[in-house]
Coordinates of C-alpha atoms in Angstrom, one line a residue:
Chain A
X79 CA 2.7 -37.1 29.7
X80 CA 4.4 -35.1 27.4
X81 CA 2.2 -36.3 24.7
X82 CA 0.0 -34.2 26.6
X83 CA 2.2 -31.4 27.0
X84 CA 2.5 -31.3 23.2
X85 CA -1.0 -31.2 22.8
X86 CA -0.8 -27.7 24.5
X87 CA 2.4 -26.4 23.2
X88 CA 2.1 -27.1 19.4
X89 CA -0.5 -25.4 18.5
X90 CA 0.6 -22.4 20.2
X91 CA 3.5 -22.2 17.4
X92 CA 4.3 -25.0 15.0
X93 CA 0.4 -25.7 14.3
X94 CA -0.7 -22.7 15.0
X95 CA -4.0 -22.5 13.8
X96 CA -3.9 -18.6 12.3
X97 CA -0.3 -18.9 11.1
X98 CA 0.1 -22.4 9.7
X99 CA -3.5 -23.6 8.9
X100 CA -5.0 -20.0 8.5
X101 CA -8.3 -20.9 10.2
X102 CA -10.0 -18.2 12.0
X103 CA -8.7 -15.3 10.1
X104 CA -12.2 -14.0 9.7
X105 CA -12.5 -13.2 13.7
X106 CA -8.5 -12.4 13.5
X107 CA -9.2 -9.1 11.5
X108 CA -13.2 -8.2 13.0
X109 CA -12.4 -8.0 16.4
X110 CA -8.8 -7.0 16.8
X111 CA -8.9 -3.0 17.1
X112 CA -8.9 -3.1 20.5
X113 CA -6.7 -5.8 23.2
X114 CA -10.0 -5.7 25.9
X115 CA -11.9 -7.0 22.2
X116 CA -9.3 -10.3 21.9
X117 CA -8.8 -10.7 25.1
X118 CA -12.9 -11.3 25.9
X119 CA -13.0 -13.4 22.2
X120 CA -10.4 -15.5 22.9
X121 CA -11.7 -16.6 26.4
X122 CA -15.0 -16.9 24.9
X123 CA -13.5 -19.4 22.2
X124 CA -11.8 -20.6 24.7
X125 CA -14.2 -21.8 26.8
X126 CA -16.1 -23.0 23.4
X127 CA -13.8 -25.0 22.3
X128 CA -12.1 -26.8 25.5
X129 CA -16.2 -27.9 26.2
X130 CA -17.2 -28.7 23.0
X131 CA -14.1 -31.1 22.2
X132 CA -15.2 -33.0 25.5
X133 CA -18.8 -33.1 25.3
X134 CA -17.5 -34.6 21.4
X135 CA -15.0 -37.1 22.6
X136 CA -17.8 -38.1 25.3
X137 CA -20.2 -38.9 22.6
X138 CA -17.9 -39.7 20.0
X139 CA -18.7 -43.6 20.1
X140 CA -22.8 -43.5 20.2
X141 CA -23.1 -40.9 17.4
X142 CA -23.7 -42.3 13.1
X143 CA -20.9 -40.5 11.9
X144 CA -24.0 -39.3 9.0
X145 CA -24.8 -37.1 11.0
X146 CA -22.2 -36.1 13.3
X147 CA -22.1 -32.4 11.5
X148 CA -25.3 -31.7 13.2
X149 CA -24.4 -32.7 16.5
X150 CA -21.2 -30.8 16.3
X151 CA -23.2 -28.0 15.3
X152 CA -25.6 -28.2 18.1
X153 CA -22.9 -28.9 20.6
X154 CA -21.3 -25.7 19.3
X155 CA -24.3 -23.3 19.4
X156 CA -25.6 -25.0 22.6
X157 CA -22.3 -23.1 24.2
X158 CA -21.9 -20.1 21.9
X159 CA -25.6 -19.1 23.4
X160 CA -24.0 -19.5 26.7
X161 CA -21.3 -17.4 26.1
X162 CA -23.4 -15.2 24.4
X163 CA -26.0 -15.2 26.9
X164 CA -23.1 -14.4 30.1
X165 CA -21.5 -11.4 28.0
X166 CA -25.0 -9.5 27.7
X167 CA -25.6 -10.2 31.8
X168 CA -22.3 -8.8 32.6
X169 CA -20.2 -7.4 30.2
X170 CA -23.2 -5.4 28.4
X171 CA -20.7 -2.4 26.9
X172 CA -18.5 -5.0 25.0
X173 CA -20.8 -7.6 23.8
X174 CA -22.4 -5.1 22.7
X175 CA -19.1 -4.0 20.4
X176 CA -18.8 -7.8 19.6
X177 CA -21.6 -7.9 18.5
X178 CA -22.4 -10.6 15.9
X179 CA -19.3 -11.9 15.9
X180 CA -20.1 -13.6 19.5
X181 CA -22.8 -15.8 17.3
X182 CA -19.9 -16.0 14.8
X183 CA -18.3 -18.3 16.6
X184 CA -20.3 -21.2 15.5
X185 CA -19.0 -20.7 12.2
X186 CA -15.7 -20.4 13.6
X187 CA -12.8 -22.5 11.7
X188 CA -10.8 -23.7 13.9
X189 CA -13.8 -25.3 16.7
X190 CA -15.5 -27.0 13.9
X191 CA -12.1 -28.5 12.5
X192 CA -10.6 -29.9 16.3
X193 CA -13.7 -31.4 16.7
X194 CA -13.2 -33.4 13.5
X195 CA -10.2 -33.6 13.7
X196 CA -9.3 -34.3 17.4
X197 CA -13.1 -35.1 19.2
X198 CA -14.0 -37.4 17.3
X199 CA -10.6 -40.1 17.4
X200 CA -9.3 -39.4 21.6
X201 CA -10.5 -39.3 24.6
X202 CA -12.4 -36.4 26.2
X203 CA -9.4 -35.2 28.5
X204 CA -6.9 -35.2 25.5
X205 CA -10.0 -33.4 23.6
X206 CA -9.4 -31.4 26.3
X207 CA -6.5 -30.2 26.1
X208 CA -6.5 -29.9 22.3
X209 CA -8.9 -27.4 23.0
X210 CA -7.7 -25.5 25.3
X211 CA -4.0 -25.8 23.1
X212 CA -6.3 -24.4 19.9
X213 CA -7.6 -22.0 21.3
X214 CA -4.4 -20.3 23.0
X215 CA -2.8 -20.4 19.7
X216 CA -5.9 -18.8 18.5
X217 CA -5.6 -16.3 21.7
X218 CA -2.2 -15.7 20.9
X219 CA -2.0 -14.3 17.8
X220 CA -5.4 -12.4 18.3
X221 CA -3.5 -10.7 20.9
X222 CA -0.6 -9.5 19.4
X223 CA -2.6 -8.0 16.4
X224 CA -5.2 -6.3 18.6
X225 CA -2.2 -4.8 20.2
X226 CA 0.0 -3.6 17.7
X227 CA -3.7 -2.2 15.9
X228 CA -4.6 -0.8 19.3
X229 CA -1.3 0.8 20.0
X230 CA -0.3 2.2 16.6
X231 CA -4.2 3.0 15.6
X232 CA -5.3 4.2 18.7
X233 CA -2.1 5.1 21.3
X234 CA -3.5 3.1 23.9
X235 CA -3.8 -0.6 24.9
X236 CA -7.5 -1.6 26.5
X237 CA -7.7 -4.2 29.3
X238 CA -10.8 -5.7 30.6
X239 CA -11.7 -4.6 33.8
X240 CA -9.0 -1.1 34.0
X241 CA -9.7 0.3 30.6
X242 CA -8.2 2.2 28.3
X243 CA -4.3 3.2 29.1
X244 CA -2.3 5.3 27.3
X245 CA 0.2 4.0 25.4
X246 CA 1.9 6.9 23.8
X247 CA 2.7 9.6 25.9
X248 CA 1.5 13.1 25.6
X249 CA 4.8 14.8 24.5
X250 CA 4.4 12.8 20.9
X251 CA 1.5 14.1 20.1
X252 CA 2.7 17.3 21.3
X253 CA 5.6 16.6 19.1
X254 CA 3.0 16.5 16.2
X255 CA 2.7 12.4 16.2
X256 CA -0.8 11.2 15.0
X257 CA -2.7 8.2 15.5
X258 CA -2.1 6.1 12.0
X259 CA -5.9 5.5 10.7
X260 CA -4.8 2.6 8.4
X261 CA -4.2 0.2 11.8
X262 CA -8.1 1.1 12.3
X263 CA -9.3 0.2 9.2
X264 CA -9.8 -4.4 8.7
X265 CA -6.7 -4.6 6.3
X266 CA -4.2 -4.1 8.9
X267 CA -4.9 -7.0 10.8
X268 CA -4.1 -9.0 7.2
X269 CA -1.1 -7.0 6.8
X270 CA -0.2 -7.9 10.1
X271 CA -1.2 -11.5 10.0
X272 CA 1.3 -11.5 7.2
X273 CA 4.0 -9.8 8.9
X274 CA 3.7 -12.3 11.7
X275 CA 3.4 -15.2 9.2
X276 CA 6.7 -14.1 7.7
X277 CA 8.5 -13.8 11.0
X278 CA 7.3 -17.1 12.4
X279 CA 8.4 -18.7 8.6
X280 CA 11.7 -17.3 8.5
X281 CA 12.4 -18.1 12.4
X282 CA 11.3 -21.7 12.3
X283 CA 12.9 -24.3 9.8
X284 CA 10.2 -26.8 10.4
X285 CA 8.0 -24.6 8.2
X286 CA 10.2 -23.3 5.3
X287 CA 8.6 -25.4 2.6
X288 CA 10.7 -25.7 -0.9
Chain B
X263 CA 35.1 10.7 -13.9
X264 CA 38.7 7.9 -15.0
X265 CA 39.8 9.1 -11.5
X266 CA 36.9 7.5 -9.8
X267 CA 37.2 4.1 -12.1
X268 CA 40.2 3.9 -11.1
X269 CA 40.4 4.1 -7.1
X270 CA 36.9 2.4 -7.1
X271 CA 39.1 -0.6 -8.9
X272 CA 41.8 -0.2 -6.4
X273 CA 39.6 -0.5 -3.6
X274 CA 37.5 -3.8 -5.0
X275 CA 39.5 -6.4 -4.3
X276 CA 39.0 -5.4 -0.3
X277 CA 35.1 -6.3 -0.7
X278 CA 36.0 -9.7 -3.0
X279 CA 35.1 -13.0 -1.9
X280 CA 38.3 -13.7 1.0
X281 CA 39.0 -9.5 1.3
X282 CA 38.6 -6.9 4.4
X283 CA 35.2 -6.5 3.7
X284 CA 33.4 -9.2 2.6
X285 CA 30.7 -8.8 4.0
X286 CA 29.9 -5.6 2.5
X287 CA 30.7 -6.9 -0.8
X288 CA 26.7 -6.5 -2.0
X289 CA 26.4 -2.9 -0.6
X290 CA 29.8 -2.1 -2.3
X291 CA 28.5 -3.6 -5.7
X292 CA 25.4 -1.8 -5.7
X293 CA 27.4 1.6 -5.7
X294 CA 30.0 0.1 -7.8
X295 CA 27.1 -0.5 -10.5
X296 CA 25.2 2.4 -10.0
X297 CA 28.2 4.5 -10.9
X298 CA 29.5 2.6 -13.9
X299 CA 28.2 -0.3 -16.1
X300 CA 29.1 -3.2 -15.1
X301 CA 32.1 -5.2 -17.0
X302 CA 30.4 -8.0 -17.6
X303 CA 30.2 -8.4 -21.7
X304 CA 28.4 -10.8 -23.4
X305 CA 30.1 -14.6 -23.7
X306 CA 31.5 -15.6 -27.2
X307 CA 29.4 -18.7 -27.3
X308 CA 25.6 -18.3 -27.5
X309 CA 22.7 -16.2 -29.0
X310 CA 22.7 -14.0 -26.4
X311 CA 23.3 -10.2 -26.6
X312 CA 23.3 -7.9 -23.8
X313 CA 23.1 -4.3 -24.6
X314 CA 24.6 -1.6 -21.5
X315 CA 21.1 -0.4 -21.2
X316 CA 20.2 -2.0 -17.8
X317 CA 18.2 -1.6 -15.3
X318 CA 20.3 0.5 -13.3
X319 CA 20.5 3.0 -16.4
X320 CA 17.0 2.6 -17.4
X321 CA 16.0 4.3 -13.8
X322 CA 18.2 7.1 -14.5
X323 CA 15.9 7.7 -18.0
X324 CA 12.8 7.9 -15.6
X325 CA 14.8 10.0 -13.0
X326 CA 15.9 12.5 -15.5
X327 CA 12.2 12.8 -17.3
X328 CA 11.2 13.7 -13.9
X329 CA 13.6 16.6 -13.0
X330 CA 11.1 19.2 -15.0
X331 CA 7.9 18.4 -12.7
X332 CA 10.3 18.7 -9.7
X333 CA 11.4 21.5 -10.7
X334 CA 8.3 23.6 -11.5
X335 CA 6.9 21.7 -8.9
X336 CA 9.7 23.6 -6.5
X337 CA 8.9 26.5 -7.8
X338 CA 5.3 26.4 -7.9
X339 CA 5.3 25.6 -4.1
X340 CA 6.9 28.9 -3.4
X341 CA 4.4 30.3 -6.3
X342 CA 1.6 29.5 -3.6
X343 CA 3.1 30.1 -0.6
X344 CA 3.3 33.8 -1.8
X345 CA 0.2 33.8 -3.4
X346 CA -1.4 33.2 -0.6
X347 CA 0.4 35.6 2.0
X348 CA -1.0 38.4 -0.6
X349 CA 2.7 39.1 -1.2
X350 CA 5.0 39.6 -4.0
X351 CA 8.0 37.9 -5.5
X352 CA 10.4 37.7 -7.3
X353 CA 11.2 34.1 -9.2
X354 CA 14.2 33.1 -7.3
X355 CA 12.6 33.9 -3.4
X356 CA 9.8 31.5 -5.2
X357 CA 11.7 28.8 -6.4
X358 CA 13.7 28.9 -3.2
X359 CA 10.9 29.0 -0.9
X360 CA 10.0 25.7 -2.9
X361 CA 13.5 24.5 -3.0
X362 CA 13.7 24.1 1.1
X363 CA 9.7 22.9 1.1
X364 CA 10.4 20.2 -1.2
X365 CA 14.2 19.2 -0.8
X366 CA 13.8 17.9 2.3
X367 CA 10.6 15.8 1.5
X368 CA 13.2 14.3 -1.1
X369 CA 15.4 13.2 1.1
X370 CA 13.6 12.1 3.8
X371 CA 12.1 9.0 1.2
X372 CA 15.4 8.4 -0.6
X373 CA 17.0 8.0 3.0
X374 CA 14.3 5.5 4.3
X375 CA 13.6 4.1 1.6
X376 CA 17.3 3.6 1.1
X377 CA 18.3 2.3 4.0
X378 CA 15.5 0.2 4.6
X379 CA 16.3 -1.5 0.8
X380 CA 19.9 -1.9 2.0
X381 CA 19.2 -3.3 5.5
X382 CA 17.5 -6.5 3.4
X383 CA 20.1 -6.5 0.9
X384 CA 22.4 -7.3 3.7
X385 CA 20.5 -9.5 5.3
X386 CA 19.9 -11.4 2.1
X387 CA 23.5 -11.2 0.9
X388 CA 22.4 -10.7 -2.6
X389 CA 23.3 -7.9 -5.0
X390 CA 21.4 -4.8 -4.4
X391 CA 18.8 -4.2 -7.8
X392 CA 18.4 -0.4 -7.3
X393 CA 14.9 -0.1 -8.1
X394 CA 14.0 2.6 -5.3
X395 CA 15.9 5.4 -7.5
X396 CA 13.1 6.3 -9.0
X397 CA 10.8 5.1 -6.7
X398 CA 12.5 7.8 -4.0
X399 CA 12.0 10.9 -6.3
X400 CA 8.6 10.0 -7.1
X401 CA 7.1 9.9 -3.2
X402 CA 8.0 13.3 -2.9
X403 CA 6.6 14.2 -6.3
X404 CA 3.2 12.8 -5.0
X405 CA 2.3 14.2 -1.6
X406 CA 1.7 17.8 -0.9
X407 CA 3.9 19.9 0.5
X408 CA 2.4 20.3 4.3
X409 CA 3.0 16.4 4.4
X410 CA 5.0 15.7 8.5
X411 CA 8.7 14.3 7.4
X412 CA 7.9 11.7 9.9
X413 CA 5.1 10.3 8.1
X414 CA 7.1 10.0 4.6
X415 CA 9.4 7.9 5.9
X416 CA 7.4 5.7 8.1
X417 CA 5.2 5.5 5.0
X418 CA 8.3 4.7 2.3
X419 CA 9.6 2.2 4.7
X420 CA 6.0 0.0 5.0
X421 CA 5.9 0.2 1.7
X422 CA 8.7 -0.7 0.6
X423 CA 8.9 -3.6 3.0
X424 CA 5.3 -4.7 2.9
X425 CA 5.0 -4.1 -0.9
X426 CA 8.5 -5.6 -2.3
X427 CA 10.4 -6.8 0.2
X428 CA 8.3 -9.9 1.3
X429 CA 7.7 -10.0 -2.3
X430 CA 11.5 -10.8 -3.3
X431 CA 12.6 -7.0 -4.3
X432 CA 12.9 -5.5 -6.8
X433 CA 11.3 -6.5 -10.3
X434 CA 9.1 -8.7 -7.8
X435 CA 6.5 -6.0 -6.5
X436 CA 3.0 -6.6 -7.4
X437 CA 1.9 -2.8 -6.7
X438 CA 4.1 0.4 -7.4
X439 CA 6.3 1.1 -4.0
X440 CA 5.9 4.4 -4.5
X441 CA 2.0 4.9 -5.4
X442 CA 1.9 2.2 -2.3
X443 CA 3.2 4.7 0.2
X444 CA 1.1 7.3 -0.9
X445 CA -2.0 5.0 -0.1
X446 CA -0.5 4.2 3.1
X447 CA -0.6 8.1 3.9
X448 CA -3.8 8.3 2.4
X449 CA -5.6 5.8 4.5
X450 CA -3.2 6.8 7.5
X451 CA -3.2 9.9 7.9
X452 CA -6.2 11.4 5.7
X453 CA -5.7 15.0 7.9
X454 CA -2.3 15.4 6.4
X455 CA -3.4 13.9 3.2
X456 CA -7.1 15.8 1.9
X457 CA -9.1 18.5 2.8
X458 CA -7.5 22.6 2.3
X459 CA -4.6 23.4 4.3
X460 CA -2.0 20.7 2.7
X461 CA -1.7 22.0 -0.5
X462 CA 0.1 25.2 0.3
X463 CA 3.1 25.2 2.1
X464 CA 2.8 27.2 5.7
X465 CA -0.8 27.2 5.4
X466 CA -1.4 24.3 8.0
X467 CA 0.8 26.3 10.7
X468 CA -1.7 29.0 11.1
X469 CA -0.3 31.4 8.6
X470 CA -1.9 34.7 8.1
X471 CA -3.8 34.7 4.0
X472 CA -5.4 37.3 2.8
X473 CA -8.8 37.1 2.6
X474 CA -11.2 34.7 1.2
X475 CA -8.9 32.6 0.3
X476 CA -9.1 28.9 -0.4
X477 CA -6.2 26.3 -0.3
X478 CA -8.7 23.7 -2.3
X479 CA -7.0 22.3 -5.3
X480 CA -9.1 22.6 -8.9
X481 CA -10.3 18.9 -8.8
X482 CA -11.9 19.0 -4.8
X483 CA -13.7 22.4 -6.0
X484 CA -14.4 20.5 -9.1
X485 CA -15.9 17.5 -7.1
X486 CA -18.0 20.3 -4.2
X487 CA -19.5 22.2 -7.2
X488 CA -23.1 22.2 -6.7
X489 CA -25.7 22.0 -9.1
X490 CA -27.5 25.5 -8.4
X491 CA -23.2 26.8 -9.1
X492 CA -23.6 24.6 -12.1
X493 CA -26.6 25.7 -13.6
X494 CA -25.5 29.4 -12.8
X495 CA -22.3 29.7 -14.3
X496 CA -20.8 25.8 -14.5
X497 CA -18.0 25.0 -13.6
X498 CA -15.6 27.3 -12.7
X499 CA -12.0 27.2 -10.8
X500 CA -10.4 29.3 -8.6
X501 CA -7.3 30.3 -7.3
X502 CA -7.5 30.7 -4.4
X503 CA -6.5 34.5 -3.9
X504 CA -9.4 37.0 -4.3
X505 CA -11.3 34.0 -5.7
X506 CA -9.4 34.6 -8.2
X507 CA -10.4 32.1 -11.0
X508 CA -8.1 30.2 -13.2
X509 CA -9.0 28.7 -16.7
X510 CA -8.3 25.6 -18.5
X511 CA -4.3 26.9 -19.7
X512 CA -3.4 27.8 -16.0
X513 CA -4.2 24.0 -15.2
X514 CA -2.2 23.1 -18.1
X515 CA 0.5 24.9 -17.3
X516 CA 0.3 23.6 -13.7
X517 CA 0.3 27.4 -11.6
X518 CA -2.8 25.4 -9.0
X519 CA -2.7 23.6 -5.6
X520 CA -1.7 20.3 -5.6
X521 CA 0.8 17.7 -4.9
X522 CA 4.1 18.9 -5.6
X523 CA 5.0 17.4 -8.9
X524 CA 1.3 16.4 -10.2
X525 CA 0.1 20.1 -11.1
X526 CA 1.6 20.9 -14.5
X527 CA 0.8 18.6 -17.3
X528 CA 2.6 20.5 -19.2
X529 CA 6.4 19.2 -17.5
X530 CA 4.2 15.8 -17.1
X531 CA 4.3 16.0 -21.6
X532 CA 8.0 16.7 -21.4
X533 CA 8.9 13.6 -19.2
X534 CA 6.8 11.5 -21.0
X535 CA 8.7 12.8 -24.5
X536 CA 11.5 12.2 -22.8
X537 CA 10.3 8.2 -22.0
X538 CA 8.4 7.6 -25.2
X539 CA 11.6 8.8 -27.1
X540 CA 14.3 6.2 -25.2
X541 CA 11.6 3.6 -25.2
X542 CA 11.4 3.7 -21.2
X543 CA 7.4 3.7 -21.4
X544 CA 4.8 2.4 -23.3
X545 CA 3.0 4.2 -25.5
X546 CA 0.0 1.8 -25.8
X547 CA -0.5 2.0 -22.0
X548 CA -0.4 6.3 -22.0
X549 CA -2.6 6.9 -25.1
X550 CA -5.1 3.6 -23.7
X551 CA -5.5 4.9 -20.8
X552 CA -6.0 8.8 -22.3
X553 CA -8.6 7.1 -24.5
X554 CA -10.3 5.4 -21.6
X555 CA -10.5 8.3 -19.7
X556 CA -12.0 9.9 -22.0
X557 CA -14.6 7.3 -23.2
X558 CA -15.6 7.5 -19.6
X559 CA -15.2 11.8 -18.9
X560 CA -17.5 11.3 -22.3
X561 CA -20.1 8.9 -20.7
X562 CA -20.4 10.9 -17.8
X563 CA -21.6 14.0 -19.2
X564 CA -24.2 11.9 -21.4
X565 CA -25.7 10.9 -18.2
X566 CA -24.9 13.5 -15.9
X567 CA -27.9 14.7 -13.6
X568 CA -28.5 17.2 -10.7
X569 CA -27.7 15.0 -7.5
X570 CA -23.9 14.2 -8.7
X571 CA -23.3 17.8 -10.2
X572 CA -19.7 16.7 -10.7
X573 CA -20.6 14.1 -13.3
X574 CA -20.8 16.6 -15.9
X575 CA -17.4 18.5 -16.0
X576 CA -16.2 18.5 -19.0
X577 CA -14.1 15.0 -20.4
X578 CA -11.0 17.2 -20.7
X579 CA -10.6 19.2 -17.4
X580 CA -10.4 15.4 -16.1
X581 CA -6.8 14.8 -17.9
X582 CA -5.0 17.9 -16.2
X583 CA -7.2 18.3 -12.8
X584 CA -5.3 16.1 -9.9
X585 CA -2.6 13.5 -10.6
X586 CA -4.3 11.5 -13.4
X587 CA -1.6 13.0 -16.2
X588 CA 1.2 12.0 -13.5
X589 CA -0.2 9.0 -12.7
X590 CA -0.8 7.7 -16.4
X591 CA 2.9 9.0 -17.8
X592 CA 5.1 7.5 -14.5
X593 CA 3.1 5.7 -12.7
X594 CA 1.4 3.5 -14.7
X595 CA 3.9 2.9 -16.8
X596 CA 6.1 1.0 -14.5
X597 CA 7.4 -1.7 -16.7
X598 CA 7.4 -4.3 -13.6
X599 CA 4.1 -4.0 -12.2
X600 CA 2.4 -3.3 -15.8
X601 CA 1.1 -5.8 -18.3
X602 CA 3.9 -7.2 -20.0
X603 CA 2.2 -8.3 -22.5
X604 CA 1.5 -6.1 -25.4
X605 CA -2.4 -6.7 -25.9
X606 CA -2.1 -6.9 -21.9
X607 CA -1.2 -3.0 -22.3
X608 CA -3.8 -2.0 -24.1
X609 CA -6.4 -3.4 -22.0
X610 CA -4.3 -2.2 -18.4
X611 CA -3.6 1.3 -19.6
X612 CA -7.5 1.5 -21.1
X613 CA -9.1 0.0 -17.4
X614 CA -6.2 2.5 -15.3
X615 CA -7.8 5.8 -17.4
X616 CA -11.4 4.3 -17.2
X617 CA -11.7 3.0 -13.9
X618 CA -9.4 6.7 -12.2
X619 CA -12.4 8.9 -13.7
X620 CA -15.4 6.4 -12.8
X621 CA -13.4 6.6 -9.0
X622 CA -12.8 9.8 -9.1
X623 CA -16.5 11.1 -9.9
X624 CA -18.6 8.2 -8.3
X625 CA -16.7 8.1 -4.7
X626 CA -17.0 11.8 -3.0
X627 CA -14.2 9.7 -0.2
X628 CA -11.8 9.6 -2.4
X629 CA -11.3 12.4 -4.8
X630 CA -8.0 10.6 -6.0
X631 CA -9.1 8.0 -8.7
X632 CA -6.1 7.4 -10.4
X633 CA -4.0 6.3 -7.1
X634 CA -6.9 3.7 -6.9
X635 CA -7.2 3.1 -10.5
X636 CA -3.2 2.3 -10.8
X637 CA -3.2 0.3 -7.7
X638 CA -6.0 -2.0 -8.5
X639 CA -4.8 -2.6 -12.3
X640 CA -1.5 -3.9 -10.8
X641 CA -2.7 -6.0 -8.9
X642 CA -5.0 -7.3 -12.3
X643 CA -1.9 -7.4 -14.7
X644 CA -0.9 -10.8 -14.3
X645 CA -4.7 -11.9 -14.8
X646 CA -4.0 -10.0 -18.1
X647 CA -1.2 -10.9 -19.0
X648 CA -2.6 -14.8 -18.5
X649 CA -5.3 -14.7 -20.5
X650 CA -3.5 -12.8 -23.2
X651 CA -0.9 -15.5 -23.8
X652 CA -4.0 -18.3 -22.9
X653 CA -5.9 -17.2 -25.6
X654 CA -2.5 -17.0 -27.7
X655 CA -1.9 -20.4 -27.4
X656 CA -5.3 -21.4 -28.0
X657 CA -5.6 -19.6 -31.6
X658 CA -1.9 -21.1 -32.4
X659 CA -3.2 -24.5 -31.8
X660 CA -6.0 -24.1 -33.5
X661 CA -4.0 -23.1 -36.6
X662 CA -2.3 -26.0 -36.0
X663 CA -4.9 -28.6 -35.9
X664 CA -6.4 -27.0 -39.0

């Protein structure tokens, strides 16, 4: 049981896919302008990753290892199309904003990486937990980056269902405060990721390399 | 001075190991070595000879070299202000107006930058190596006078932290911290870093100006010259008031709107002379940068078309417009971020000048190509050094095997 818990918790910090494995950076740069996008993206990735892991794990003894990559791609692609269609049907505006990046979940290195490294050699339930854990680690960082970028870049926090909530009080703007335009640009996401990695490494001893 | 030295010697034991204020040792030492050359001499044994010219003394030379540009910038700030108002003012009145406008920017940049450095030194328990002495004075000279002070502080702190401290402090930084501050300001708050309202003090606060006044810098005017204007009367630069045109000489002397310290090429040349005489800056970088800019300017002149009239701007005008001269003399020659090898300096300097004019002319969104060119070459300078060293190794190996 403790081992299963670890499958979920370890990717949140010590084995974080973005911070430690440095995977999935592309989407972290692209869709973290608003918190809402980051949350929707995270949920989509969570769904795809968890179920891709389970399906892969179920099939793991029947697929010849030569064609496993193709099978993995088919599974992921099918799930991504599912997500994409659901978003288009129920969250059309968000889906338009996320545009190609939902489709690009197919190429998200974290998903393929977990299928290869974990689901191919483990039972379905463990694989499910691993998928949830890694998607959770991805989501955590994505939302932190999006929060920093949106608060400093636009002065708001956009949550699904609640819309744009102003965070910086109007009095600040009257006093001459301005939103930081750099935060809207993709390089800012890279800087924020860098700073988070820096903070994480200086706080956790296990990660310090010699 | 003697008394000060005695006082420092007296309180020194408090900061040594086991002393009362042991925790503050790093900060005490920073002040001590700033005031006096450290009393460490070359060991009796060994082949090293240590010069008294340490990095802090080096920095002071650069600061001295910046003083002419700073003082001129202060006067020019006042001059432009009263010119925009349409009033006549005496020299002292203009200078004092500029002093009041510029001094807070200098103070804010120093307090924000040094504060950040001191915090990091305190955490790391390392001796401070004062690189920020120069950066703190460079920052006010490369921003427009209308910049809000809090923006300067924010950008300075970000630049010092992510441009310098994460790499290990002074001497380890990849890009020039002062220039990085400007880049952060430029991309974060574009409305306060470009346009024609911010170069003259008071203009952005709805100051009543005389008729037909425009605060655009000559560089911006050159960039926006249309092909009809070009065929009609060529490039013409205005000093705002009554469309009073300025000549090459005016732009060389620097009484034009622009960032505080960058307008006067003459004052920058005085600074360059000080830097070159004391051997602090590399003449190779300055010279090859000049060659690169002139070459690129000439190439554009040759292929000037109607679609981009800016290409026809005479190459010599490029040298006195915008931040080119300032960047080449004070920024590109930064010994930490420039190429280290002698051959590398030629390549580095040349590309800085070349790319600066390239960006300036071909990219209308970034009129200040010098900033981007230097930052880009800062990133590439380790690569240049690497290949220069490899080339040298190869040559020597060949000689050995022959």
